[in-house]
Amino acid sequence: AFAKNKPFFGKQFELDRGIYHDLEDAYEVVKTLYDEGGVVSQHISGKGYFVIKDAISGKVREKYEKRGIEVVTLDKVKEMLGK
């Protein structure tokens, strides 16, 4: 049950492949995003967030930002959650 007062209600998230290398960490990230009302997809369209572990090349960042997708680090997501 997703409550509209959740911080990520209805927001889309796509995770960088590097996040999945640590399966336990990836599970926690996905679970937290879902618990907070977010939607995790393999490939998002429209507005949303592309979550990276730390750094990313400028070309990749530009590709996502041209599509209206904000590139954020895992730490930034945790900060957005207040965790």
mmCIF file of C-alpha atoms in Angstrom:
data_model
loop_
_atom_site.group_PDB
_atom_site.id
_atom_site.type_symbol
_atom_site.label_atom_id
_atom_site.label_comp_id
_atom_site.label_asym_id
_atom_site.label_seq_id
_atom_site.Cartn_x
_atom_site.Cartn_y
_atom_site.Cartn_z
ATOM 1 C CA ALA A 1 0.000 0.000 0.000
ATOM 2 C CA PHE A 2 1.622 3.196 -1.184
ATOM 3 C CA ALA A 3 0.654 6.271 0.772
ATOM 4 C CA LYS A 4 0.918 9.588 -1.040
ATOM 5 C CA ASN A 5 2.810 11.085 1.898
ATOM 6 C CA LYS A 6 5.811 8.833 1.195
ATOM 7 C CA PRO A 7 8.851 10.826 0.017
ATOM 8 C CA PHE A 8 9.233 8.947 -3.282
ATOM 9 C CA PHE A 9 5.534 8.296 -4.036
ATOM 10 C CA GLY A 10 5.195 7.564 -7.748
ATOM 11 C CA LYS A 11 8.774 8.583 -8.592
ATOM 12 C CA GLN A 12 10.700 6.350 -10.987
ATOM 13 C CA PHE A 13 14.191 5.016 -10.332
ATOM 14 C CA GLU A 14 16.626 3.210 -12.602
ATOM 15 C CA LEU A 15 19.693 1.708 -10.936
ATOM 16 C CA ASP A 16 23.120 1.625 -12.562
ATOM 17 C CA ARG A 17 24.403 -1.905 -13.191
ATOM 18 C CA GLY A 18 27.289 -1.301 -10.775
ATOM 19 C CA ILE A 19 24.843 -1.216 -7.859
ATOM 20 C CA TYR A 20 23.799 -4.808 -8.554
ATOM 21 C CA HIS A 21 27.354 -6.121 -8.049
ATOM 22 C CA ASP A 22 26.695 -6.183 -4.308
ATOM 23 C CA LEU A 23 23.423 -8.091 -4.239
ATOM 24 C CA GLU A 24 22.755 -7.491 -0.545
ATOM 25 C CA ASP A 25 23.285 -3.739 -0.941
ATOM 26 C CA ALA A 26 21.119 -3.678 -4.086
ATOM 27 C CA TYR A 27 18.305 -5.494 -2.269
ATOM 28 C CA GLU A 28 18.355 -2.923 0.539
ATOM 29 C CA VAL A 29 18.286 -0.015 -1.927
ATOM 30 C CA VAL A 30 15.378 -1.454 -3.929
ATOM 31 C CA LYS A 31 13.428 -2.391 -0.797
ATOM 32 C CA THR A 32 13.880 1.095 0.685
ATOM 33 C CA LEU A 33 12.795 2.802 -2.538
ATOM 34 C CA TYR A 34 9.671 0.617 -2.754
ATOM 35 C CA ASP A 35 8.911 1.116 0.940
ATOM 36 C CA GLU A 36 9.059 4.879 0.397
ATOM 37 C CA GLY A 37 6.666 4.763 -2.558
ATOM 38 C CA GLY A 38 9.200 4.674 -5.411
ATOM 39 C CA VAL A 39 9.058 2.550 -8.547
ATOM 40 C CA VAL A 40 12.252 0.759 -9.639
ATOM 41 C CA SER A 41 12.464 -0.141 -13.324
ATOM 42 C CA GLN A 42 15.141 -1.511 -15.591
ATOM 43 C CA HIS A 43 14.661 1.381 -18.026
ATOM 44 C CA ILE A 44 12.633 4.451 -17.144
ATOM 45 C CA SER A 45 11.050 6.944 -19.461
ATOM 46 C CA GLY A 46 9.934 10.420 -18.594
ATOM 47 C CA LYS A 47 11.000 12.081 -15.380
ATOM 48 C CA GLY A 48 12.829 10.146 -12.710
ATOM 49 C CA TYR A 49 16.192 9.312 -11.209
ATOM 50 C CA PHE A 50 19.156 7.300 -12.463
ATOM 51 C CA VAL A 51 20.960 6.086 -9.338
ATOM 52 C CA ILE A 52 24.717 5.540 -9.503
ATOM 53 C CA LYS A 53 27.117 4.181 -6.907
ATOM 54 C CA ASP A 54 29.527 7.140 -7.084
ATOM 55 C CA ALA A 55 31.051 8.590 -10.269
ATOM 56 C CA ILE A 56 29.813 8.425 -13.858
ATOM 57 C CA SER A 57 31.188 9.682 -17.161
ATOM 58 C CA GLY A 58 29.999 13.049 -18.418
ATOM 59 C CA LYS A 59 28.644 11.474 -21.625
ATOM 60 C CA VAL A 60 26.443 9.025 -19.716
ATOM 61 C CA ARG A 61 25.218 11.750 -17.360
ATOM 62 C CA GLU A 62 24.407 13.987 -20.344
ATOM 63 C CA LYS A 63 22.474 11.170 -22.057
ATOM 64 C CA TYR A 64 20.183 10.761 -19.039
ATOM 65 C CA GLU A 65 19.781 14.465 -18.356
ATOM 66 C CA LYS A 66 18.717 15.080 -21.988
ATOM 67 C CA ARG A 67 15.862 12.654 -21.334
ATOM 68 C CA GLY A 68 14.781 14.623 -18.239
ATOM 69 C CA ILE A 69 16.224 12.076 -15.813
ATOM 70 C CA GLU A 70 18.195 13.328 -12.826
ATOM 71 C CA VAL A 71 21.451 11.473 -12.098
ATOM 72 C CA VAL A 72 21.960 10.966 -8.347
ATOM 73 C CA THR A 73 24.351 8.955 -6.191
ATOM 74 C CA LEU A 74 23.268 6.350 -3.658
ATOM 75 C CA ASP A 75 24.378 8.746 -0.921
ATOM 76 C CA LYS A 76 22.124 11.474 -2.365
ATOM 77 C CA VAL A 77 19.147 9.074 -2.332
ATOM 78 C CA LYS A 78 19.844 8.286 1.338
ATOM 79 C CA GLU A 79 20.068 12.016 2.026
ATOM 80 C CA MET A 80 16.727 12.587 0.265
ATOM 81 C CA LEU A 81 15.236 9.955 2.574
ATOM 82 C CA GLY A 82 16.761 11.586 5.620
ATOM 83 C CA LYS A 83 18.758 8.418 6.424
#
